[in-house]
Tab-separated table of C-alpha atoms in Angstrom:
chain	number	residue	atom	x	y	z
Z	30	UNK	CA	-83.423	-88.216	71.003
Z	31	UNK	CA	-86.152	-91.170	72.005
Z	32	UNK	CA	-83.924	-94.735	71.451
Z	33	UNK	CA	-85.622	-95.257	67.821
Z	34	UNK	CA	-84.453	-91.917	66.802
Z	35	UNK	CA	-81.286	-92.353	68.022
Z	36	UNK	CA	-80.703	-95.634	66.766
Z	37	UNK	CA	-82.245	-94.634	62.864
Z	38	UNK	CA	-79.430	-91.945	63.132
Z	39	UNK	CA	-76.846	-94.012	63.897
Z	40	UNK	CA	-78.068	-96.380	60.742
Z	41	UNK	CA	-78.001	-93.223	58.483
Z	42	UNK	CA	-74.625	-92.004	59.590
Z	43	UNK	CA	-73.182	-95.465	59.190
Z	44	UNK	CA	-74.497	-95.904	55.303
Z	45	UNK	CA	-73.639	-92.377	54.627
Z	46	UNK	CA	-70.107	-93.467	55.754
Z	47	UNK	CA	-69.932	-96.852	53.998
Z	48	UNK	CA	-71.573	-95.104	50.934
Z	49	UNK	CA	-69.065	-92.722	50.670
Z	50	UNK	CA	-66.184	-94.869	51.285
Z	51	UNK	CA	-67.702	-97.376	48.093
Z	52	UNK	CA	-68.073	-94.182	45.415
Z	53	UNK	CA	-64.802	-92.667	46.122
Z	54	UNK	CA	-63.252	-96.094	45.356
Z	55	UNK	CA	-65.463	-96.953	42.279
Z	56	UNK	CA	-65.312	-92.993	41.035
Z	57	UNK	CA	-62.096	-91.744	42.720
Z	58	UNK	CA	-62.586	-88.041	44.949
Z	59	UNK	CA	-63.455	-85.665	42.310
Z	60	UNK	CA	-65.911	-87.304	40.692
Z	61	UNK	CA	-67.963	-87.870	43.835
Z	62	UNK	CA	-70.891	-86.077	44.768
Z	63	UNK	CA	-72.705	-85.094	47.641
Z	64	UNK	CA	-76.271	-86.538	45.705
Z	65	UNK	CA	-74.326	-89.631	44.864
Z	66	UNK	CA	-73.638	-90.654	48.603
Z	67	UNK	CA	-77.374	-89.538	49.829
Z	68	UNK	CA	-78.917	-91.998	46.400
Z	69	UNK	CA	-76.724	-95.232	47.542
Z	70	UNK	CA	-76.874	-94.416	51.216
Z	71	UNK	CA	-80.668	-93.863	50.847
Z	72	UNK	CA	-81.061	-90.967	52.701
Z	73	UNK	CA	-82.013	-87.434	51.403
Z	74	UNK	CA	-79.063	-84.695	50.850
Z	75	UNK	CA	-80.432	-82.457	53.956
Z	76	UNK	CA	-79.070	-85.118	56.142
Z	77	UNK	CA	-75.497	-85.717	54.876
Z	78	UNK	CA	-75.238	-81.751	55.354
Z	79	UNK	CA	-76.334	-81.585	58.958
Z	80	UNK	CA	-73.438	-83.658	59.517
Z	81	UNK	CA	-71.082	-82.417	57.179
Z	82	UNK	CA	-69.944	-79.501	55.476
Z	83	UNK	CA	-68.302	-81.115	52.374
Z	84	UNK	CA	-67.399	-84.472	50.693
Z	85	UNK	CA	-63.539	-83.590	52.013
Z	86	UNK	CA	-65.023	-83.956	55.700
Z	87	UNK	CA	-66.973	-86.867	55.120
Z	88	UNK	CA	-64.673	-88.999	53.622
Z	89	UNK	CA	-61.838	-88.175	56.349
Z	90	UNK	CA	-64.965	-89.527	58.839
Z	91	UNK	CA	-65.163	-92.674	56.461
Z	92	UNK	CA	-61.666	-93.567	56.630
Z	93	UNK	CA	-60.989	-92.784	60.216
Z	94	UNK	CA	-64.250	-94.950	61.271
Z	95	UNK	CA	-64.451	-97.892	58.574
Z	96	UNK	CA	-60.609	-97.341	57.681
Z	97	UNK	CA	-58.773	-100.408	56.704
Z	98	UNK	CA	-56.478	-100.589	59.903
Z	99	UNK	CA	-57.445	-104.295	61.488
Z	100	UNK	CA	-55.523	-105.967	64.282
Z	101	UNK	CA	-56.523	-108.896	63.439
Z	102	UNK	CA	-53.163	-111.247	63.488
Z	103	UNK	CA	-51.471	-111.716	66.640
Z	104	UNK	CA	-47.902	-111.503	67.043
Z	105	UNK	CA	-46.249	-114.851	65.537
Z	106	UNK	CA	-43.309	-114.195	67.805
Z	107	UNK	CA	-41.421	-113.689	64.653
Z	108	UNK	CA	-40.312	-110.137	64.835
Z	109	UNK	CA	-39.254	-109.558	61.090
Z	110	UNK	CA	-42.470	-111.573	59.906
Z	111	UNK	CA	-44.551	-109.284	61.450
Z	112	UNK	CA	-42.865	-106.149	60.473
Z	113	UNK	CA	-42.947	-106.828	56.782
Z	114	UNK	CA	-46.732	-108.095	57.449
Z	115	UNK	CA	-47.337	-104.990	58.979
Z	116	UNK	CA	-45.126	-102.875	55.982
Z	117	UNK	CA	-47.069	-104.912	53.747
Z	118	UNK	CA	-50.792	-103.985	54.717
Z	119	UNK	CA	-49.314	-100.369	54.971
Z	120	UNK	CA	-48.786	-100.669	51.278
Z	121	UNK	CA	-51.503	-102.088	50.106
Z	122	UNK	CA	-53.355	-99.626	52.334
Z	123	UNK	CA	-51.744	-96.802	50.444
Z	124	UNK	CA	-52.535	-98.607	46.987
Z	125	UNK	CA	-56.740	-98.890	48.000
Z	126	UNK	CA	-58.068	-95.830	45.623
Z	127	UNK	CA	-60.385	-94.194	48.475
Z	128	UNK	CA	-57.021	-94.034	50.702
Z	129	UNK	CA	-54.789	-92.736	48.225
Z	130	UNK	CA	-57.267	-90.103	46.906
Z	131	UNK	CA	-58.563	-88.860	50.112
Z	132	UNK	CA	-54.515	-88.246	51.313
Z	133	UNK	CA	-53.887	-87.088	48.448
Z	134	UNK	CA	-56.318	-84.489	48.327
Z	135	UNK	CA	-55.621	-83.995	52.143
Z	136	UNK	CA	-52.156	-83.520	51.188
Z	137	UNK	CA	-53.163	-80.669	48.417
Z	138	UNK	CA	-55.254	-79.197	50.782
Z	139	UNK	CA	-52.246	-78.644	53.185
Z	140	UNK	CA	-54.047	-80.646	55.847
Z	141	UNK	CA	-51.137	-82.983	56.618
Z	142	UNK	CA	-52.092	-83.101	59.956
Z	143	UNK	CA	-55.192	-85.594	58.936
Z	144	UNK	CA	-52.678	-87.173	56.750
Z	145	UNK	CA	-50.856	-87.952	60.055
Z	146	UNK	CA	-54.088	-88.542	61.868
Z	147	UNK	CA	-54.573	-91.498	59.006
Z	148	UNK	CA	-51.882	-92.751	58.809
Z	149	UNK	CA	-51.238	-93.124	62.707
Z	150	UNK	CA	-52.657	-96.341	63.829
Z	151	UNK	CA	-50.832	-98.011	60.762
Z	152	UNK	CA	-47.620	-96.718	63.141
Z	153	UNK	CA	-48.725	-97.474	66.799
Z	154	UNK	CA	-49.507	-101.198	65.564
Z	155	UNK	CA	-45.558	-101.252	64.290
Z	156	UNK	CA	-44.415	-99.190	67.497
Z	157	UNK	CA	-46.644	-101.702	69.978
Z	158	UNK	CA	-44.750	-104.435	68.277
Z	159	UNK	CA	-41.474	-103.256	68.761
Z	160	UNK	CA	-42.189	-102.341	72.353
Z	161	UNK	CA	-42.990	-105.872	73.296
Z	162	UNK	CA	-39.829	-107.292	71.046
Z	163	UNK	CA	-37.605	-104.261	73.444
Z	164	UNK	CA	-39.291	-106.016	76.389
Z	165	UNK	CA	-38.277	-109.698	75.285
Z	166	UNK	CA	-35.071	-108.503	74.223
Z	167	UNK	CA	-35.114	-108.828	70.641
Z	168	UNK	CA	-34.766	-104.927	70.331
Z	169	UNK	CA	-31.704	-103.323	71.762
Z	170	UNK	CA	-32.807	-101.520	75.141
Z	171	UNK	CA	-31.052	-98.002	73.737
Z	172	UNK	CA	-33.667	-98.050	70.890
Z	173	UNK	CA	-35.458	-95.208	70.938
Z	174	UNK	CA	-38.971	-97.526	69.512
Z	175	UNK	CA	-40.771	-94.260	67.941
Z	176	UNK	CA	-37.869	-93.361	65.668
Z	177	UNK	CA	-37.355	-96.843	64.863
Z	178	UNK	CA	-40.904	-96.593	64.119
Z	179	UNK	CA	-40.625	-93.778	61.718
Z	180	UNK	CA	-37.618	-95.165	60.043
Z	181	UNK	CA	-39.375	-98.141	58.824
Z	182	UNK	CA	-42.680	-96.059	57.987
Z	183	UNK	CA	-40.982	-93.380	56.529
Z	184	UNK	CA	-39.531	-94.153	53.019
Z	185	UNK	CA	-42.251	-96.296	52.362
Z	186	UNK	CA	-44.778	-93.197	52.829
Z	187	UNK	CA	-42.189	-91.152	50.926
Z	188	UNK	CA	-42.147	-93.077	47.788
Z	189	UNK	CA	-45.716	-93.422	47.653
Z	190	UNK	CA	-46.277	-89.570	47.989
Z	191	UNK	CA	-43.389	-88.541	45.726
Z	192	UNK	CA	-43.925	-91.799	43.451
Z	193	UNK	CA	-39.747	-91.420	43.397
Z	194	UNK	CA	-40.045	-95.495	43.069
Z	195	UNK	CA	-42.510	-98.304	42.752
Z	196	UNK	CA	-43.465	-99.318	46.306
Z	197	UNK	CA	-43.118	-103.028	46.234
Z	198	UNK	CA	-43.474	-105.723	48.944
Z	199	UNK	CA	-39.516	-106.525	47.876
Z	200	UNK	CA	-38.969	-102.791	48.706
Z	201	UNK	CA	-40.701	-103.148	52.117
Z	202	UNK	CA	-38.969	-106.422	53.466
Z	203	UNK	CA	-35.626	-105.108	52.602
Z	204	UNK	CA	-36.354	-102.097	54.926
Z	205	UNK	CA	-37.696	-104.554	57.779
Z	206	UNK	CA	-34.394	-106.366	56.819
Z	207	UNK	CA	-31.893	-103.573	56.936
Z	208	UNK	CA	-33.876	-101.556	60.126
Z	209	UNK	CA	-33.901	-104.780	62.431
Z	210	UNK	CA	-29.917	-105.013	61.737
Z	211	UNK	CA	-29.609	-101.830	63.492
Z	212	UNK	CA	-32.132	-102.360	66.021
Z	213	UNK	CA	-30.630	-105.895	67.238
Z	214	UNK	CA	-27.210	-107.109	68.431
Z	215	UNK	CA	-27.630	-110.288	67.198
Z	216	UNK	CA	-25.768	-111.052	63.814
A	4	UNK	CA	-27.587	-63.765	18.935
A	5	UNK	CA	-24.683	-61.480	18.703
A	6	UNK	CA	-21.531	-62.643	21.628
A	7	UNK	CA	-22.378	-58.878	23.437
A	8	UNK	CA	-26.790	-59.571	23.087
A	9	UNK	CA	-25.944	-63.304	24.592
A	10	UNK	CA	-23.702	-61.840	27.229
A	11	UNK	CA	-26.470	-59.644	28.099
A	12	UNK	CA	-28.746	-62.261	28.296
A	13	UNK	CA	-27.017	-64.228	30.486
A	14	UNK	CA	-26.629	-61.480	32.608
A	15	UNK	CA	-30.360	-60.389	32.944
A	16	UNK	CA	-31.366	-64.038	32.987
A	17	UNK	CA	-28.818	-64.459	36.014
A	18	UNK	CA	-30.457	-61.080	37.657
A	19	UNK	CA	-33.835	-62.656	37.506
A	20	UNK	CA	-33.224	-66.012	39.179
A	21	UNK	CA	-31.345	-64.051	42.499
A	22	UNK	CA	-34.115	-61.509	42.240
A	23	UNK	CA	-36.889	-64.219	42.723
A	24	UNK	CA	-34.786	-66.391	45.366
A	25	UNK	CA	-33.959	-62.961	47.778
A	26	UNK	CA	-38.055	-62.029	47.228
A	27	UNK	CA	-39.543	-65.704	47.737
A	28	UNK	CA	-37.225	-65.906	50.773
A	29	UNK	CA	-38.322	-62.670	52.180
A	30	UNK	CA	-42.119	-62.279	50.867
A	31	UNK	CA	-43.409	-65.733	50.485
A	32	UNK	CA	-44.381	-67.601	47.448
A	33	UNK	CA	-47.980	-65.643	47.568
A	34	UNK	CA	-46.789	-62.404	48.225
A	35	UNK	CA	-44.125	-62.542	45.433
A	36	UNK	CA	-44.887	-61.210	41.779
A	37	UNK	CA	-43.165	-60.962	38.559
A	38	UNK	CA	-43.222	-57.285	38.808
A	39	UNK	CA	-41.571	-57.430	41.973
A	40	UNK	CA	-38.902	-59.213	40.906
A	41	UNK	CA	-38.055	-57.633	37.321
A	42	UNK	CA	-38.126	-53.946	39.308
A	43	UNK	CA	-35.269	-55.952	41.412
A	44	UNK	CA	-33.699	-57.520	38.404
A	45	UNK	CA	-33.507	-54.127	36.489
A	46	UNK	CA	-35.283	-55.853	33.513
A	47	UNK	CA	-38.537	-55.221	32.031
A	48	UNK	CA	-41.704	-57.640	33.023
A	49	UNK	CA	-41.835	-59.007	29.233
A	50	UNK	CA	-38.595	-60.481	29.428
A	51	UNK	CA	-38.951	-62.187	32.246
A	52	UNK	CA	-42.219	-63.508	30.461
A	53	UNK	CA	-40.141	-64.120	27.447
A	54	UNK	CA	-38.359	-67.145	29.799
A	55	UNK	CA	-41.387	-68.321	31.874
A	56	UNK	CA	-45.156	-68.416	31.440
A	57	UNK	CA	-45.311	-67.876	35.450
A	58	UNK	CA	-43.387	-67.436	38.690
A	59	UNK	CA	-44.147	-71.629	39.177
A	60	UNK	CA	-41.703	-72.240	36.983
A	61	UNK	CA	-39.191	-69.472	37.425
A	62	UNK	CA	-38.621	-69.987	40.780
A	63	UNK	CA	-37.953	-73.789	39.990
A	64	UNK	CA	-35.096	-72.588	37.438
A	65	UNK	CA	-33.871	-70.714	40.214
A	66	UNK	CA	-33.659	-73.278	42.676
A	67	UNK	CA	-32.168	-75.344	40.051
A	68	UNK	CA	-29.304	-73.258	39.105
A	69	UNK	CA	-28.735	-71.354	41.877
A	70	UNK	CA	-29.829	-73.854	45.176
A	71	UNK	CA	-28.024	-74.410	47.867
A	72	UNK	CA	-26.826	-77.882	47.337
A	73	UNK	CA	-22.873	-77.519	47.675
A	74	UNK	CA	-20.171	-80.678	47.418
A	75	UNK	CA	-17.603	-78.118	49.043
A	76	UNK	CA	-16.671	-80.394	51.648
A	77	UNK	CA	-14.809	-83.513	50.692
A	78	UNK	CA	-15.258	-86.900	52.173
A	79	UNK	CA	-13.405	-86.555	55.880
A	80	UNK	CA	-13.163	-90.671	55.830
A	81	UNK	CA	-15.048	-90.789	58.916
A	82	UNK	CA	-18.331	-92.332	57.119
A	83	UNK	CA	-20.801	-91.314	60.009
A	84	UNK	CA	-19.523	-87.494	60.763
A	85	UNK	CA	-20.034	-87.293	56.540
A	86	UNK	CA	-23.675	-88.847	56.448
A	87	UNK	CA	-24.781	-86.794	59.801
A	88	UNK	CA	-22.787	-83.350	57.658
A	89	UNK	CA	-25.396	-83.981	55.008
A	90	UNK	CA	-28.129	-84.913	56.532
A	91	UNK	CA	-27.411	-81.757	58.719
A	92	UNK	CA	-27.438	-79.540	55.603
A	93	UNK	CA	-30.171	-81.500	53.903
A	94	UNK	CA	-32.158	-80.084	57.298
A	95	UNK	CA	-31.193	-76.848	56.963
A	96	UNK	CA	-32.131	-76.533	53.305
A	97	UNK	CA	-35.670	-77.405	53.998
A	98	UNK	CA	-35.479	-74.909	56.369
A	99	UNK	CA	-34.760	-71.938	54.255
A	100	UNK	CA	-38.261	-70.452	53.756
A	101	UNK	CA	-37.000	-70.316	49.822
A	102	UNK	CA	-36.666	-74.035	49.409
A	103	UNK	CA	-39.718	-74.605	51.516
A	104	UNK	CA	-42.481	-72.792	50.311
A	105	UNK	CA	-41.447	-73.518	46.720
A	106	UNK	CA	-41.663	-77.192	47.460
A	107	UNK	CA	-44.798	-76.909	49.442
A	108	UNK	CA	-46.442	-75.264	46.198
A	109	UNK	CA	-45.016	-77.813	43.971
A	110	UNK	CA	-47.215	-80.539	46.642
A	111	UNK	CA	-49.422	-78.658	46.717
A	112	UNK	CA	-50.003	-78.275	42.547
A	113	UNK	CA	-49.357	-82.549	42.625
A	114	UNK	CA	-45.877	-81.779	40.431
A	115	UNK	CA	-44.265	-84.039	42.835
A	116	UNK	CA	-42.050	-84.957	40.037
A	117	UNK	CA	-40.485	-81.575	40.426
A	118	UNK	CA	-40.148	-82.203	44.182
A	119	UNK	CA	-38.089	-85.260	43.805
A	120	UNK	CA	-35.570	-83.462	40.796
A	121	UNK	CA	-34.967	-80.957	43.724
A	122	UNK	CA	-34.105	-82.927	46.268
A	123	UNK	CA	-32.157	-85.555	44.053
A	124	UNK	CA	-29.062	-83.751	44.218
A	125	UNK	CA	-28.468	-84.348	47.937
A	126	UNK	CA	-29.328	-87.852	47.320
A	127	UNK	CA	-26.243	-88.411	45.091
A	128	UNK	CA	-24.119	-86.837	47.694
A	129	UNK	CA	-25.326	-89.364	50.275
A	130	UNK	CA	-25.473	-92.161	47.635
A	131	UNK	CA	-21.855	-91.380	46.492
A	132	UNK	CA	-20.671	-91.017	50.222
A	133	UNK	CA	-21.847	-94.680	50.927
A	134	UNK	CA	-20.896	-96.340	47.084
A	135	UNK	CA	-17.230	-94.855	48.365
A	136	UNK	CA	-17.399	-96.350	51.811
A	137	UNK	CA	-18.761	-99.994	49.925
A	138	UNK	CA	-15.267	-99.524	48.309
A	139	UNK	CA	-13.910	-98.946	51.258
A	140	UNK	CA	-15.508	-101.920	53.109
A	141	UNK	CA	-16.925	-99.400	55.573
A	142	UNK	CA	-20.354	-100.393	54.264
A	143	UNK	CA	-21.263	-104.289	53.656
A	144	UNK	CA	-20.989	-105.300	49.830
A	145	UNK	CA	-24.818	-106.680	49.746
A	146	UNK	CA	-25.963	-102.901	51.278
A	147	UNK	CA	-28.400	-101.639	48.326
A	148	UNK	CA	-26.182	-97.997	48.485
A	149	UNK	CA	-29.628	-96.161	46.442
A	150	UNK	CA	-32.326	-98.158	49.340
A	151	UNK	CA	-29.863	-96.889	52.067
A	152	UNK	CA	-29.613	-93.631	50.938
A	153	UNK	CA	-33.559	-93.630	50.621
A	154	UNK	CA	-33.651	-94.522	54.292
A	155	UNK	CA	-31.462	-91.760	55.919
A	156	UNK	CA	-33.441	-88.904	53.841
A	157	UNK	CA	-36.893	-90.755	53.445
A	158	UNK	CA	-37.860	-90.228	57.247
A	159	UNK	CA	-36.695	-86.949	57.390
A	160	UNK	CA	-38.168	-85.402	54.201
A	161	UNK	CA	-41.517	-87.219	55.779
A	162	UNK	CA	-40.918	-85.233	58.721
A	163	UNK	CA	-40.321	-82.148	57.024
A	164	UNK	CA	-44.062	-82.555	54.524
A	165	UNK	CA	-46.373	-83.907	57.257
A	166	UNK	CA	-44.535	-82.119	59.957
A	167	UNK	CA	-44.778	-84.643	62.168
A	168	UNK	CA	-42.089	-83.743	64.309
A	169	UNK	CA	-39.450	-80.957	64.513
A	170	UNK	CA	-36.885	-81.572	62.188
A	171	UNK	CA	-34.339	-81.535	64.884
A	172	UNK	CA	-29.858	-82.086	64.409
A	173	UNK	CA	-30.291	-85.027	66.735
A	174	UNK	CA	-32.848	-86.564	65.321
A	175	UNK	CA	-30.972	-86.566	61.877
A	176	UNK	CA	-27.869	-87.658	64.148
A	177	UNK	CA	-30.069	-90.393	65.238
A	178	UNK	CA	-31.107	-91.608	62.421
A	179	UNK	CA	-27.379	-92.047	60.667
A	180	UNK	CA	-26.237	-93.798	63.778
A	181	UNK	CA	-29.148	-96.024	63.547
A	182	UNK	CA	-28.904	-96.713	59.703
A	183	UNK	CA	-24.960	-97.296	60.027
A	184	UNK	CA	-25.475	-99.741	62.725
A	185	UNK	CA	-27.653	-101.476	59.571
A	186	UNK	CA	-24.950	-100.923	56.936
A	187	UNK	CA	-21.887	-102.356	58.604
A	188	UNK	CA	-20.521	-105.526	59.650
A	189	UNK	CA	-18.622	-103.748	62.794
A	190	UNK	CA	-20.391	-104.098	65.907
């Protein structure tokens, strides 16, 4: 492809992506439409389907590529602060409409594994953060960091796929709370 | 109903709910049909209809009444070889193919409600285990017993939906000696 090609395609594929990502949020996933995502992107159907199959497809793309994940705060050197700010942004991740519909659906589908695939820099944020509290001693040496990982993660992704409970910041700190008690010797 | 036509009807409603557990266990939830399991009951297919519009909802009933959550074993006083017991036979319930595929088609049909009635009757067993050790002083009196209990099944029933990783005795051994560690004041 010459470089002006290449770099209209790139342009396309981008508002496809951010187009798709806007509908699902405003219409929720089964109300969206292939025509829908080509009229806002402003591109013509033929080219969302030389790059994708489906809206299920798409939208995976969308999330995985413009997802909500950010690094943006450094460590505060607090390790419970950032826990629950990272438990936090997982909830309110799992409460933005064009998540929760496109794991959902992922979920009905019985492709968990993109479910996982989603929801796995959300975990390698909270493991990386545990790793460097293991290395400053804050975390008990014996802690094995990826179940600690999954222990914090996991009955916060449980409620909200389940909906046993309301999944509430209060929820979330009290897990940070009762999780760093086991993973510390301090008091 | 006459006592001998209720006794009956016990009886063939009894026959029906073993007949679809033994055939969902060894066909699969697609492969089984309400045929199959009133020739194995000995009843005709209309009364089976008579009880349930579908095999959805028949093979709920069954796991209902007839699942394999047991309190056989009483409390041995030693809190962590009790929680690890459960959590053990919480594991190996999701493992029967039974239990499994039933819940899997309950995900996937979004009656996650019916999900969480199934698997609340393990989570009273843990819950009570832990309210009796709170008594005890084996757990600290500000532990929230119901968030606890969510915490020692949460990460495993996540493991067990998204498959994440196999659902492994040590890793539910793990995870009780990590939440303990949480719930007591004993070092």
């Amino acid at each position: 492809m010459p470089p002006d090609a290449a770099r209209r395609s790139d342009r396309s594929r981008r508002a496809i992506l951010v187009a798709a990502l806007e509908l699902v949020e405003a219409l929720g996933y089964s109300k969206l439409t292939i025509e829908a995502v080509a009229a806002r992107a402003g591109v013509g159907k033929q080219t969302i389907y030389r790059w994708w199959p489906s809206k299920g497809p798409l939208l995976f793309d969308a999330l995985v590529e413009l997802g909500p994940v950010g690094h943006d705060s450094p460590p505060s050197g607090d390790l419970a602060a950032d826990l629950k700010r990272e438990l936090r942004l997982a909830v309110g991740e799992l409460a933005e409409r064009r998540f929760d519909q496109v794991c959902r659906v992922l979920v009905h589908e019985s492709r968990t594994d993109l479910v996982t695939l989603l929801l796995m820099p959300r975990r390698m944020v909270v493991e990386d953060r545990l790793r460097s509290a293991q290395r400053l001693g804050d975390v008990r040496p014996d802690v094995d960091v990826s179940a600690a990982a999954e222990l914090l993660l996991g009955s916060l992704y449980q409620r909200w796929l389940l909906r046993t409970a309301p999944l509430t910041e209060d929820f979330t700190d009290a897990v940070v709370d009762l999780v760093l008690r086991a993973l510390s010797d301090r008091p």
